[in-house]
JSON list of C-alpha atoms in Angstrom, two decimals:
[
{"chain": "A", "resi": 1, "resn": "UNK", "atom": "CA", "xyz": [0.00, 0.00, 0.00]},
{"chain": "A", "resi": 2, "resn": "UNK", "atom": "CA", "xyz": [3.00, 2.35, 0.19]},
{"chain": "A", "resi": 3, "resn": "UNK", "atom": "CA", "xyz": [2.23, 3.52, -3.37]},
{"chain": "A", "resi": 4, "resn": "UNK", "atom": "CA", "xyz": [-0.83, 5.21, -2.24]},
{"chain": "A", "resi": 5, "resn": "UNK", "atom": "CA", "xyz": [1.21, 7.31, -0.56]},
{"chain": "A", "resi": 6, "resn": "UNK", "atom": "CA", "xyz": [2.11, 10.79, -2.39]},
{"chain": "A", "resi": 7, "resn": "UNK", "atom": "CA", "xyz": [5.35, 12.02, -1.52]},
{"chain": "A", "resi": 8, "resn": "UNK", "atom": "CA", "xyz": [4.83, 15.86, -0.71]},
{"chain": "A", "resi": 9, "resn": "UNK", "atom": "CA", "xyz": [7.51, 18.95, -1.41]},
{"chain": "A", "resi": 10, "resn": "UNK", "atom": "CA", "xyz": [7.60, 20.71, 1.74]},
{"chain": "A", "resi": 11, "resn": "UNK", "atom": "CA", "xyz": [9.43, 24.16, 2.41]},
{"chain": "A", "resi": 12, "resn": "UNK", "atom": "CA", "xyz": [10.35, 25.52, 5.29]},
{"chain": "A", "resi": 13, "resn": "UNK", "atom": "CA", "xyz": [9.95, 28.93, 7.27]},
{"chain": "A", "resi": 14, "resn": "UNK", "atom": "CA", "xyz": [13.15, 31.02, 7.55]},
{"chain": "A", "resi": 15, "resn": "UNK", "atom": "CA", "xyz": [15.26, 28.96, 9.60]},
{"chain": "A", "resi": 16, "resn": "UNK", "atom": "CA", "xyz": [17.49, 32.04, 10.56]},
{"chain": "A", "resi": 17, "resn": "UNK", "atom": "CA", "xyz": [17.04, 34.23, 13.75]},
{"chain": "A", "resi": 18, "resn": "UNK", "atom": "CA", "xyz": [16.84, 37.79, 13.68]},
{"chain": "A", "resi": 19, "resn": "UNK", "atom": "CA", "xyz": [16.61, 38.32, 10.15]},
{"chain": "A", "resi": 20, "resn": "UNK", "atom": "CA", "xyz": [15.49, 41.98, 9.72]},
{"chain": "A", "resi": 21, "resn": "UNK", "atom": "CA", "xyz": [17.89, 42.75, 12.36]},
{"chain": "A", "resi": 22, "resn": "UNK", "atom": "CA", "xyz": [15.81, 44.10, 15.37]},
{"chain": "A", "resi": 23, "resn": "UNK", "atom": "CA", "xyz": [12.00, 45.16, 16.02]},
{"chain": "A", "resi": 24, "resn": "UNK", "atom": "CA", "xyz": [9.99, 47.93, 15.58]},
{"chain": "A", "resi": 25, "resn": "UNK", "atom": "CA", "xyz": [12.49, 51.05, 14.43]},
{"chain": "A", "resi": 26, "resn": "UNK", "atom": "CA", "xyz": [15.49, 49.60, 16.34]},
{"chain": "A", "resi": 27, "resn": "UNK", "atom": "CA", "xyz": [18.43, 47.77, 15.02]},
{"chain": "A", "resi": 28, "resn": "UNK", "atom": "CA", "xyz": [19.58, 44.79, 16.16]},
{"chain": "A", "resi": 29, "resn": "UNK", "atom": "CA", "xyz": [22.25, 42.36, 15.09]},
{"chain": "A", "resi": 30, "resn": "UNK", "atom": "CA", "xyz": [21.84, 39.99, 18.00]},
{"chain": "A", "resi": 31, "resn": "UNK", "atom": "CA", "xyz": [22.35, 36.67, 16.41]},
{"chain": "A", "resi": 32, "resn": "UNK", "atom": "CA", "xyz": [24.45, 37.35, 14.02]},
{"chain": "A", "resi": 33, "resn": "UNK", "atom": "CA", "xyz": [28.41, 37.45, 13.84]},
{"chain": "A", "resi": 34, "resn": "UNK", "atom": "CA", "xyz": [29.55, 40.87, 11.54]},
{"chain": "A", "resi": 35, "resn": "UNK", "atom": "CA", "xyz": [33.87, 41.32, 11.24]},
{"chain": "A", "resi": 36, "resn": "UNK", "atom": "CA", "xyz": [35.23, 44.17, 9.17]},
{"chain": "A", "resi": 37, "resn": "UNK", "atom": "CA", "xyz": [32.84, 47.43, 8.41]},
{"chain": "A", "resi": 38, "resn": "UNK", "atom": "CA", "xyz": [30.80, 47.04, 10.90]},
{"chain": "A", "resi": 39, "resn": "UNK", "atom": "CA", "xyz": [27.89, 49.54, 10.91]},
{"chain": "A", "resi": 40, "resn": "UNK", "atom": "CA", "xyz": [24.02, 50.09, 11.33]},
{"chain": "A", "resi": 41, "resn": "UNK", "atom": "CA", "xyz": [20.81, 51.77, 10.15]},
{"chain": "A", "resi": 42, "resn": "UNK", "atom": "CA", "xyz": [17.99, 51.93, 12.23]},
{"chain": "A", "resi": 43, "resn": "UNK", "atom": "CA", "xyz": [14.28, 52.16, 10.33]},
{"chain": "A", "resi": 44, "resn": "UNK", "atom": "CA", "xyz": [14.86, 53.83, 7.13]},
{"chain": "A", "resi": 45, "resn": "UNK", "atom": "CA", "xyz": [11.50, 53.88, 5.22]},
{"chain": "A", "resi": 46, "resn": "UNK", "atom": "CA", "xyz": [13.02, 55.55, 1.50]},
{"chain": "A", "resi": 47, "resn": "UNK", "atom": "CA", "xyz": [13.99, 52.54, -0.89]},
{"chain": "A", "resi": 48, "resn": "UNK", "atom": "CA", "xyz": [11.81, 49.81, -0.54]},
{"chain": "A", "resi": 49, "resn": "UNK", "atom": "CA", "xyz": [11.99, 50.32, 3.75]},
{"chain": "A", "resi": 50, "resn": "UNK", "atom": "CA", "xyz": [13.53, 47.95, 6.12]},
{"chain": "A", "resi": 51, "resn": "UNK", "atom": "CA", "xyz": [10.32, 47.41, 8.20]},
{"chain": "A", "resi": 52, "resn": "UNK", "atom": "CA", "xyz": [10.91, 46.12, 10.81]},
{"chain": "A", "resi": 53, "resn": "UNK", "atom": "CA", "xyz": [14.20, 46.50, 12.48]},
{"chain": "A", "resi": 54, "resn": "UNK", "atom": "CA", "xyz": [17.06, 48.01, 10.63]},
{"chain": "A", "resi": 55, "resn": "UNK", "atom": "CA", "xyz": [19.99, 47.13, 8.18]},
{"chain": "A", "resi": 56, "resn": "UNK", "atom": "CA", "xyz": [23.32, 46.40, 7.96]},
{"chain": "A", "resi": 57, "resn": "UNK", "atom": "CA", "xyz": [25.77, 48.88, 7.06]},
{"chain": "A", "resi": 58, "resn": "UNK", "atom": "CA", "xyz": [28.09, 47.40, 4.66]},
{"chain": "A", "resi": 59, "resn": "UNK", "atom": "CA", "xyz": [31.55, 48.89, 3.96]},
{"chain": "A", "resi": 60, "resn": "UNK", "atom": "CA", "xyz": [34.64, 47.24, 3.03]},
{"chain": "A", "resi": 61, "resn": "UNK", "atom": "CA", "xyz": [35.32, 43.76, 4.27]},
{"chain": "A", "resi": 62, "resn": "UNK", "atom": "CA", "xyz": [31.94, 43.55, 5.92]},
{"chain": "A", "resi": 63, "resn": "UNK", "atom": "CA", "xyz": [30.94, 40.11, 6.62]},
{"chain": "A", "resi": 64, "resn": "UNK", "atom": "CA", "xyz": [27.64, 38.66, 8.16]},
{"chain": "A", "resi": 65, "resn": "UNK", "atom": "CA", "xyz": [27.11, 35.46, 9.34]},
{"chain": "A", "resi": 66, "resn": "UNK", "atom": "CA", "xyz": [25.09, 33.16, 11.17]},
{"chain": "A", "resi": 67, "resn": "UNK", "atom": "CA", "xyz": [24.97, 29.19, 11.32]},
{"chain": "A", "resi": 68, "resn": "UNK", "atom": "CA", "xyz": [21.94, 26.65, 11.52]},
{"chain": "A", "resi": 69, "resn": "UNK", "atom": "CA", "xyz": [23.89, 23.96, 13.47]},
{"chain": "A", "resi": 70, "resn": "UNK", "atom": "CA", "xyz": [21.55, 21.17, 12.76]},
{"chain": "A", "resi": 71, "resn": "UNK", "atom": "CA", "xyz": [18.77, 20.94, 9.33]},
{"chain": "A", "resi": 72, "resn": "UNK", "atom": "CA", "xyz": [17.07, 18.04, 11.44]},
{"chain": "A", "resi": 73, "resn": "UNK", "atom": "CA", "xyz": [16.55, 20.14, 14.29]},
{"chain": "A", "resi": 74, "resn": "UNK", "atom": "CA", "xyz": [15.87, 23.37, 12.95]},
{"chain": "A", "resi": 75, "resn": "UNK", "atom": "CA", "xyz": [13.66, 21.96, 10.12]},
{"chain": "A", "resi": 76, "resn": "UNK", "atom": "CA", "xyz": [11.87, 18.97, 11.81]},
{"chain": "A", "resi": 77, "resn": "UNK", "atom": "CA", "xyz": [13.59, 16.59, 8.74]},
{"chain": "A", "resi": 78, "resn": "UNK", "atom": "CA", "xyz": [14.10, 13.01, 10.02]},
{"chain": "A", "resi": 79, "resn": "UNK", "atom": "CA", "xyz": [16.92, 11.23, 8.35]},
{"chain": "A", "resi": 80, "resn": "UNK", "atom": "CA", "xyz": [15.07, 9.87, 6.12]},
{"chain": "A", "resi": 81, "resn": "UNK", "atom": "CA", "xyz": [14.37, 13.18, 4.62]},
{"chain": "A", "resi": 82, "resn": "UNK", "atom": "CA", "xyz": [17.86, 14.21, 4.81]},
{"chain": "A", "resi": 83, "resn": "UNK", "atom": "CA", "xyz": [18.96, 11.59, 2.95]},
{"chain": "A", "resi": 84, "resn": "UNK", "atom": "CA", "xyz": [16.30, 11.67, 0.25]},
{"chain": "A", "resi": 85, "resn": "UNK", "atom": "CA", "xyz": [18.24, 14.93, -0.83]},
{"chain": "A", "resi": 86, "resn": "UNK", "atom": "CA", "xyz": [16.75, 18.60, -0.31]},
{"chain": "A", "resi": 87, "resn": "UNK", "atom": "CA", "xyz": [17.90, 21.93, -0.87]},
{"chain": "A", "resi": 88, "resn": "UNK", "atom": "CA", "xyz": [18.51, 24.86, 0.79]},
{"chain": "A", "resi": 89, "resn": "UNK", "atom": "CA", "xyz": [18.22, 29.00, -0.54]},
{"chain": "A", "resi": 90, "resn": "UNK", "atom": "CA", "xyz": [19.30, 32.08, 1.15]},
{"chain": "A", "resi": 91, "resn": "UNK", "atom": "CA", "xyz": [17.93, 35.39, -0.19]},
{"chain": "A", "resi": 92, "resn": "UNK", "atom": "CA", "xyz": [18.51, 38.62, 1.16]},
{"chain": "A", "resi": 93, "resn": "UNK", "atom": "CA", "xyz": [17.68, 42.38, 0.38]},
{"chain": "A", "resi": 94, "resn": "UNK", "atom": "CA", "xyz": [20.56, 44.50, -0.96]},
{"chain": "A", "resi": 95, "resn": "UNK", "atom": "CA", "xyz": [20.06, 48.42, -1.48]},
{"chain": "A", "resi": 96, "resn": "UNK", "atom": "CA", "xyz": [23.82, 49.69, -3.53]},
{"chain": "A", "resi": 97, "resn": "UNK", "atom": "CA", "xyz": [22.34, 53.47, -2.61]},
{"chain": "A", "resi": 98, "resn": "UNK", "atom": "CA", "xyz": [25.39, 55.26, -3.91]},
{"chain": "A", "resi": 99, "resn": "UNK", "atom": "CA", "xyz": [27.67, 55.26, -7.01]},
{"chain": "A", "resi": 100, "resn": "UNK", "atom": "CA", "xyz": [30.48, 53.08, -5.75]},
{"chain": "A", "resi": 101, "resn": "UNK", "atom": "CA", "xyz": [31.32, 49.78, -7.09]},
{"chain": "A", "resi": 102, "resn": "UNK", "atom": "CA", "xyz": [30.58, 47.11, -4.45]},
{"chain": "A", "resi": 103, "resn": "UNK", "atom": "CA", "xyz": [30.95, 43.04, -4.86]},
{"chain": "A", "resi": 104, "resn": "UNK", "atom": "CA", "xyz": [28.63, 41.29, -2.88]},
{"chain": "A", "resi": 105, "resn": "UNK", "atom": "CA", "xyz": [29.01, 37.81, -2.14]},
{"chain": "A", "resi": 106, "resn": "UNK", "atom": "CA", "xyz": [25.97, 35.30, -0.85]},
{"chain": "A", "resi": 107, "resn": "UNK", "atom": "CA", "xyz": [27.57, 31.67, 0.62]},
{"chain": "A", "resi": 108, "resn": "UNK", "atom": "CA", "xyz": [26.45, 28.54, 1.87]},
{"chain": "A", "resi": 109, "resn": "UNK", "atom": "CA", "xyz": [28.72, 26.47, 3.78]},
{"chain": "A", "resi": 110, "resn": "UNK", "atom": "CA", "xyz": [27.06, 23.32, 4.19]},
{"chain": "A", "resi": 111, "resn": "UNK", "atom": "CA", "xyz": [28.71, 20.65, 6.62]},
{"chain": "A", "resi": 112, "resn": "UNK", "atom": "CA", "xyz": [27.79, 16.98, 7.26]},
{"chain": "A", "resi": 113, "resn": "UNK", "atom": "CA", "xyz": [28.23, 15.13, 10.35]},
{"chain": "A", "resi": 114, "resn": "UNK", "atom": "CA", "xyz": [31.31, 13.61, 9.24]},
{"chain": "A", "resi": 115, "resn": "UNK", "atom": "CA", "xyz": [32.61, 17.04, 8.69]},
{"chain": "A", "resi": 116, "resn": "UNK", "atom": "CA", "xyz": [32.67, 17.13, 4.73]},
{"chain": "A", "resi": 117, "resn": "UNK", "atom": "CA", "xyz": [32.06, 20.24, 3.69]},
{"chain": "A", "resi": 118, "resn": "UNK", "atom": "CA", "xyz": [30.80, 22.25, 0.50]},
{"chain": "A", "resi": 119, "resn": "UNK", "atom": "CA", "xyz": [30.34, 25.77, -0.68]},
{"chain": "A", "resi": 120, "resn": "UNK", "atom": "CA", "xyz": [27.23, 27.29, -2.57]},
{"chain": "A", "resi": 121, "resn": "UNK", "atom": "CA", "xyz": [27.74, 31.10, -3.30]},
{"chain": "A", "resi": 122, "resn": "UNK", "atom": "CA", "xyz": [26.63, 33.94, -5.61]},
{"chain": "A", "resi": 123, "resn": "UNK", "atom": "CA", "xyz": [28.62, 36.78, -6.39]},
{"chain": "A", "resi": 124, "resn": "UNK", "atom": "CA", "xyz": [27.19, 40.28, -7.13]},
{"chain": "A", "resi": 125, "resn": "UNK", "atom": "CA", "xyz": [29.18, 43.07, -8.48]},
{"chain": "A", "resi": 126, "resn": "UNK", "atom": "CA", "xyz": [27.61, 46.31, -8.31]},
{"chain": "A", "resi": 127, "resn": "UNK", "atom": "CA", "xyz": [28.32, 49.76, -10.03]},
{"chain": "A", "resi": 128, "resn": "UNK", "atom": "CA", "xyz": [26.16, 51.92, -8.00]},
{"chain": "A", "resi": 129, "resn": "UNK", "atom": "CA", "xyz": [23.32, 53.79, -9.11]},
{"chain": "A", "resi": 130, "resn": "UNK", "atom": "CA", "xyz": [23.46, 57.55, -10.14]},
{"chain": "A", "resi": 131, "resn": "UNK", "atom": "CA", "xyz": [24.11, 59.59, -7.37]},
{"chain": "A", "resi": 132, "resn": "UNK", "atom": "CA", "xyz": [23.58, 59.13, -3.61]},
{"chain": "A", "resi": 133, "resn": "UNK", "atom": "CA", "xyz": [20.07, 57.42, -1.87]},
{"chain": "A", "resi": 134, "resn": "UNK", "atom": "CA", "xyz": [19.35, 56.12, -5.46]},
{"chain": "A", "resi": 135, "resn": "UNK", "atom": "CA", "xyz": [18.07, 53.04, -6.49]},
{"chain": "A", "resi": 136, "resn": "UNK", "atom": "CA", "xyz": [16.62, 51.07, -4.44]},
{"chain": "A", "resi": 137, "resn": "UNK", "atom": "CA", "xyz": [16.21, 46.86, -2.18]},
{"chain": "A", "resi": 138, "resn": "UNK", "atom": "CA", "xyz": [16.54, 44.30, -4.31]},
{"chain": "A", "resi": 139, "resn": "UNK", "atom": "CA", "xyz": [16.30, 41.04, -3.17]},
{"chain": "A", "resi": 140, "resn": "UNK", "atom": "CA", "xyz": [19.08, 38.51, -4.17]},
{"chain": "A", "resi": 141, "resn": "UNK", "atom": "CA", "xyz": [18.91, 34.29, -3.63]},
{"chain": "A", "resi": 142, "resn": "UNK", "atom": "CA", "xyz": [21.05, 31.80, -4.00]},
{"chain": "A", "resi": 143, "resn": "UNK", "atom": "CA", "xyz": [20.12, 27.86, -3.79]},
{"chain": "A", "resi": 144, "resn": "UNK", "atom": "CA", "xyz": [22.65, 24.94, -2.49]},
{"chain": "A", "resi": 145, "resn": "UNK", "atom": "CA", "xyz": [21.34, 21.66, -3.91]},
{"chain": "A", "resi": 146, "resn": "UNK", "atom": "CA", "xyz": [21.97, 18.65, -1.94]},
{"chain": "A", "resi": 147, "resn": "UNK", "atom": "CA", "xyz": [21.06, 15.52, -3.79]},
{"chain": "A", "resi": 148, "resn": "UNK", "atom": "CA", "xyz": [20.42, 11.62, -2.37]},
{"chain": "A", "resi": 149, "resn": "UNK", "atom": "CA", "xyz": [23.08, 11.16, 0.45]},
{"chain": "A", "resi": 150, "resn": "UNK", "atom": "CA", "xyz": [24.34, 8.77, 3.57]},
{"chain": "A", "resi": 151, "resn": "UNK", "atom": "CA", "xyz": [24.41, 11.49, 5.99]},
{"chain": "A", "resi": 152, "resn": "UNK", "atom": "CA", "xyz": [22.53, 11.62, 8.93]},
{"chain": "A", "resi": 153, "resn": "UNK", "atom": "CA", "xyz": [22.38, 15.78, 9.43]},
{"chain": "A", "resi": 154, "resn": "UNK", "atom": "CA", "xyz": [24.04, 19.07, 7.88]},
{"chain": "A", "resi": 155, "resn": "UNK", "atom": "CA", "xyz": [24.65, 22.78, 9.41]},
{"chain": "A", "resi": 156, "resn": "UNK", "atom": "CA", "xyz": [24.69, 25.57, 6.98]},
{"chain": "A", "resi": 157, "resn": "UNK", "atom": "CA", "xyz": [26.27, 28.53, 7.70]},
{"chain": "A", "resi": 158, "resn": "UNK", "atom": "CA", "xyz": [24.76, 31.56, 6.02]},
{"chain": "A", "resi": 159, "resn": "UNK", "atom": "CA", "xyz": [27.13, 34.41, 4.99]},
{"chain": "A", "resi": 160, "resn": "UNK", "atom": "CA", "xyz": [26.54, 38.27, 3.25]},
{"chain": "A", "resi": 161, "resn": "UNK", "atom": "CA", "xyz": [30.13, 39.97, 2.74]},
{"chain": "A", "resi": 162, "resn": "UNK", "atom": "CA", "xyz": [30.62, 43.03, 0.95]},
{"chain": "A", "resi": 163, "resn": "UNK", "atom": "CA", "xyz": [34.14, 44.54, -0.32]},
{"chain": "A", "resi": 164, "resn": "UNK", "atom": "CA", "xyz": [34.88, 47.39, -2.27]},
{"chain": "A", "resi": 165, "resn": "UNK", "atom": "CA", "xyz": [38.09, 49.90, -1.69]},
{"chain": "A", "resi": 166, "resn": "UNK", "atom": "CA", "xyz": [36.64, 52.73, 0.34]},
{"chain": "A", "resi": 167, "resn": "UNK", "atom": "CA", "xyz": [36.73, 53.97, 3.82]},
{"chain": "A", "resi": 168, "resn": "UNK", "atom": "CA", "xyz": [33.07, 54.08, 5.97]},
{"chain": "A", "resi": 169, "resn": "UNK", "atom": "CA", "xyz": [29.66, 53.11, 5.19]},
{"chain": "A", "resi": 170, "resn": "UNK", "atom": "CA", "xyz": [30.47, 53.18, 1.19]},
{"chain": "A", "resi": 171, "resn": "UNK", "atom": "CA", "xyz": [28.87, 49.70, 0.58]},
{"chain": "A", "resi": 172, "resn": "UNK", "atom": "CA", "xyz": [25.12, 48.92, 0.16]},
{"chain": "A", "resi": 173, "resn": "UNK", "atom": "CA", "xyz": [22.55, 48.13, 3.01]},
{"chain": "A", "resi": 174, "resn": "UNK", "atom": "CA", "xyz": [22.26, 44.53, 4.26]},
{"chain": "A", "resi": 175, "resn": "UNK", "atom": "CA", "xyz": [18.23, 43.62, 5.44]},
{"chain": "A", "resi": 176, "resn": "UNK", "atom": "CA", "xyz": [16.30, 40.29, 5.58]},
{"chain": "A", "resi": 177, "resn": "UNK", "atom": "CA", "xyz": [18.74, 37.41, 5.54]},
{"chain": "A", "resi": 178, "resn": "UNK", "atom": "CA", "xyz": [16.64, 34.16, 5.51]},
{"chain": "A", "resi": 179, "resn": "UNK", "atom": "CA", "xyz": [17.13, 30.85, 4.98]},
{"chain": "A", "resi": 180, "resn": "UNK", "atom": "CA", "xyz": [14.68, 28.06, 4.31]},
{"chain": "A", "resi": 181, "resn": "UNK", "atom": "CA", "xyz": [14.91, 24.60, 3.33]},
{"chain": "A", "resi": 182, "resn": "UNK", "atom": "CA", "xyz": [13.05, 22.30, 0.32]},
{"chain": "A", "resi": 183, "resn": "UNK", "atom": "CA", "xyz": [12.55, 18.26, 0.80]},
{"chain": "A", "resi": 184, "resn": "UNK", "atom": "CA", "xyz": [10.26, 15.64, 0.28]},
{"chain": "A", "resi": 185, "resn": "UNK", "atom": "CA", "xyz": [8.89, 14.16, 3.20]},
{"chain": "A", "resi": 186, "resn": "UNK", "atom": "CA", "xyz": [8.13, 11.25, 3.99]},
{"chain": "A", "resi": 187, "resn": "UNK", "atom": "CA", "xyz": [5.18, 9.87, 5.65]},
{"chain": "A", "resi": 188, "resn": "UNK", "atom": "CA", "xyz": [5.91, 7.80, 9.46]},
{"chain": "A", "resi": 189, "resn": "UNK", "atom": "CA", "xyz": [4.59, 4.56, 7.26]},
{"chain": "A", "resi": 190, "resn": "UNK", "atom": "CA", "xyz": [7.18, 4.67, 4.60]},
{"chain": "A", "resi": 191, "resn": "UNK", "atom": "CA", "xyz": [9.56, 5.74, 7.37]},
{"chain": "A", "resi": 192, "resn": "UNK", "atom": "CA", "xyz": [9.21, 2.55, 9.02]},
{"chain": "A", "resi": 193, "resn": "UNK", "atom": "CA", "xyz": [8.87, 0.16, 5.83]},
{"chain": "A", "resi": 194, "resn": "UNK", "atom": "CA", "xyz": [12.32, 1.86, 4.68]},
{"chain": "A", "resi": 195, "resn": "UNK", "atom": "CA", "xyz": [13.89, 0.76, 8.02]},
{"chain": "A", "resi": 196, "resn": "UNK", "atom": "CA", "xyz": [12.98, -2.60, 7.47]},
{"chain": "A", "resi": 197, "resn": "UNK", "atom": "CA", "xyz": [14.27, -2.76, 4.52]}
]
């Protein structure tokens, strides 16, 4: 009777803490790790609006991360699942405000529990709009695709880094990191039939 069963796509909710970095008007970045340019916006409404919370300040060498130690835990995947295959995608909103060229660089590092590890990332370079406060978000996403495995859970780590060659706040805002996971799941009775097998 297991092929009355329909396998269903599930996706999860953002997995990541603290994505629009704070509540309300105030910025926040607990959660998050930030090294190099390290500097903040609280609510800004013009281009698009960071509501709520506030963004990340990007400059040069300004990296953000954050890590999802576990996929089983965080997304309720049983190994099973895991091992099906599934995939993960990061977006985030990026607002290059200013004329400056800026590169822009979205990574996965995805880790097994035998400590393999691979890289997913998307690289954005950026020539600025036409003045200053032009332009406006955009949202950006990149997608890791694990297929079938042996592994019996993953952490991702989720990184934004910015570089360009100037001093201060010259790089775009940084808002709404997420991350959220696709698999199939599988139902408790195929679960247990796979076991047996």
């Amino acid at each position: 009777f297991c092929s009355l069963l329909k396998a269903e796509t599930v996706t999860t909710d953002n997995l990541l803490s603290n994505s629009t970095f704070g509540t309300g008007t105030t910025y926040s970045d607990t959660g998050w790790t930030i090294t190099g340019y390290d500097s903040s916006h609280n609510y800004i409404s013009s281009a698009g609006g960071n509501d709520p919370g506030g963004a990340v300040a990007s400059g040069k060498d300004t990296n953000i991360e954050q890590t999802v130690s576990s996929i089983k835990t965080a997304a309720g995947m049983t190994v099973n699942e895991i091992r099906k295959g599934w995939s993960s995608t990061m977006s985030t909103d990026i607002w290059y405000w200013n004329s400056h060229d800026n590169t822009t660089t979205l990574k996965q590092t995805i880790t097994d529990n035998d400590g393999n590890v691979s890289t997913q990332q998307r690289v954005i370079p950026d020539t600025g709009c036409s003045g200053i406060d032009c332009g406006q978000y955009t949202n950006y996403t990149d997608t890791h695709i694990q297929g079938s495995n042996t592994k019996d859970d993953f952490s991702i780590k989720v990184g934004v880094s910015n570089s360009n060659s100037l001093d201060y706040h010259q790089g775009p805002d940084i808002d709404d990191i997420q991350l959220r996971i696709t698999y199939t799941d599988v139902p408790p009775i195929e679960e247990d039939t796979q076991e047996e097998l």
